[in-house]
Amino acid sequence: MQHLFRSIPSIDKLLKSPIGTDFIAQFGHQAFVEQARKLIEQARKHIQQKSKLPEFLLSESTFLAHLKTQLLAQQQIAMKPVFNLTGTVLHTNLGRSLWSERAVQAATNAMRNNVALEFDIEEGKRSYRDIYISELLHKITGAEAACVVNNNAAAVLLILATFAQGKEVIVSRGELVEIGGAFRIPDIMQQAGCKLVEVGTTNRTHLRDYRNAITENTAFLMKIHTSNFQIQGFTASVSEEELVALGKEYQLPVISDLGSGSLTDMKALNLPAEPMVQQKVASGVDLVSFSGDKLLGGPQAGIIVGKKQWIDQLQKHPLKRVLRCDKVILSALEATLRDYLFPDQLTENLPTLHLLTQSIEQLNEKAQQLKQVLGKRLDSRYILQIEPSLAQIGSGALPTEKIESVALTISSENQRDLLALEQQFKTLPQPIIVRLAQQKMWLDLRSVAQFENLIAMLNDKDNGL
Ligand SMILES: *Cc1c(COP(=O)(O)O)cnc(C)c1O
C-alpha cells in the first residue's frame, strides 16, 4: 500500500510547479492550498479503505484536472441564474420581474459612472434623488409627486411612521392580510408605533363602520388591496371614492396599499384585471403605494405617489434616509418608467408583460422544441407529453385567476425517477426549476425567459444530463 500513498502529490511540490503558480494566480493561494489539502485527504482515506488509488489520482494530470474543476465550481457565484419553468411568472423566491433592456442599460451605466443622483445639473444644487422618477410618474399616473424606497413593505412602514406614529389607523377586517415573507399589516403598524383600529367583519365592511371608528386620534383611513386572496359570497367593502368623501368630511387623508399595482390596463392585454395606480389617483386617494418588481416589471422598489404636501413630508422623515434606494435601482426604475412612455411597445419591451401575453401557439411551439431536445436526452423510463397548463402571475397578484398556458409534462412509472430527474435538473449549469403535481413533472413554458439559452444548454452533450 505504501507505493500507493507515494503517488499522492505533496502540497509543496504542487506549489512550486508551473501549474501550481498558474492556479494560484487564477484562484488565489488560500483557495488552492485548502482545496488541494482536501483532495489529498480524500485520496488517503480512499487508499486506506479500498487499497487502490481513487480515479482522480490515476495520473498527475487527472489530479490537477479534478482540482481545477473543484476550484472553478467554488469560484462561481452562488446566486446563480436559473430557468423558471414553475408557471409562476413573478416568482418571489426566484427574484420576481426581469428588467427591460432599457433598464439593464441604465443600471450598468450607473454602475460604471457617477450620476447626477442628488444634483441638479442646470442649477448645480442639491435635489431629491427620486425627483426624475417623480416627474415621470406624474406624467404616467397624474399624481402630483412620488417617493421611492427599498420595497413596498418599506413604503407602507414609511407612510405609517410619518403620519400615524402614536395615532390610530382605521382598516377593514377583511383587508388585514399577510403577504408572505412575514409582511403582516398589523405587525408593520406595531413597528411604526401606530394603533390599528379594525372595523367591519371579515366578509363585510360598510362606510358607517369607518365613520363610527373615527376619533380625535385618527391619523388616516387605510385601504389595503387583498391581492393574494379573495372573499366570495356575501361580501361588502367600501370603495376608495366613498372613503375619500368620508375623509374630506373629517379632514383625514386616505391611503391605499395596492401591492402589485399595474400602470397599464391588464384587461386590454387579455389578462385578469388588476387595479391601476391611475384609477386610485383619479379617485382622490391621498397616497398610493405599490411595488416596482411586481406587475410594473422593474427593479425591487416601493413607490409612493400622491399629493405633494404628503410626499414632501415623507421625503423629510429620517426613515426615508434609512429606506432609500441606490443609484443603480433608481436608474433602472427610471428607465422602466420610460418604457411606459411607449405604450404600444410595452409587451415587447417589458419581459414580465412579454411572458404574460405570449399566445398559446407560441407556447406550443416552445413546448415542441423542448420536447424534442429532452426526448433525445432522457431514457425510456420517462414519458414526455405536451399538455394544457394553468400559469399564474405570482407575487400575490390575482392568485385565484389562472392564465392559460402550455407545459411539457414528464412522467414515469417510478416516482423516484421523477425526483431524481428533478435533482438532476437542479445540478445543470443553469438549473431548471419545475413544478411537481399530479405525479408528474410540469415544465410550464409561460414563465421561462431566455428560452434559446435553455435549448442550447440542453443540446450541449456535456451538460451532465
Ligand atoms: C406585495 C405586497 C406588499 C409587499 O410589497 P414588497 O414590494 O414585496 O415589499 C405589500 N402590500 C401588498 C398588498 C402586496 O401585495
XYZ file of C-alpha atoms and ligand atoms in Angstrom, residues 92 96 150-156 175 177 179-180 183 185 223-228 257-261 274 289-294 300-303 395-397, ligand 1:
55
model
C -40.719 35.910 -5.303
C -39.710 38.417 -9.393
C -36.498 49.881 -0.911
C -39.735 47.918 -1.403
C -43.461 48.253 -0.865
C -43.230 46.943 2.703
C -40.830 49.835 3.386
C -43.211 52.225 1.641
C -46.052 51.219 3.980
C -58.133 43.615 4.443
C -53.591 40.500 5.046
C -48.431 38.961 2.134
C -45.845 36.283 2.800
C -45.306 41.040 5.946
C -50.157 44.769 8.191
C -57.304 50.642 2.206
C -55.241 47.517 1.516
C -55.559 45.599 -1.712
C -56.167 41.964 -0.745
C -54.010 40.815 -3.570
C -53.362 37.230 -2.544
C -51.608 49.981 -0.338
C -52.017 48.477 -3.791
C -49.311 45.816 -3.711
C -48.896 44.890 -7.327
C -50.470 47.987 -8.802
C -55.715 44.317 -11.623
C -48.093 52.623 -2.602
C -47.029 49.735 -4.848
C -44.049 47.514 -5.753
C -41.521 48.110 -8.523
C -40.851 44.426 -9.209
C -44.370 43.044 -9.458
C -37.313 45.904 -6.422
C -38.624 49.189 -5.067
C -41.516 50.642 -3.124
C -43.216 53.520 -4.885
C -46.301 37.755 -6.125
C -49.787 37.964 -4.748
C -51.409 39.282 -7.889
C -46.595 42.504 -2.269
C -47.359 43.372 -1.357
C -46.700 44.084 -0.342
C -45.223 43.969 -0.127
O -44.517 44.527 -1.193
P -42.937 44.242 -1.372
O -42.553 45.069 -2.544
O -42.800 42.782 -1.568
O -42.282 44.703 -0.119
C -47.466 44.898 0.467
N -48.798 45.005 0.321
C -49.467 44.328 -0.660
C -50.947 44.493 -0.771
C -48.765 43.489 -1.521
O -49.410 42.813 -2.481
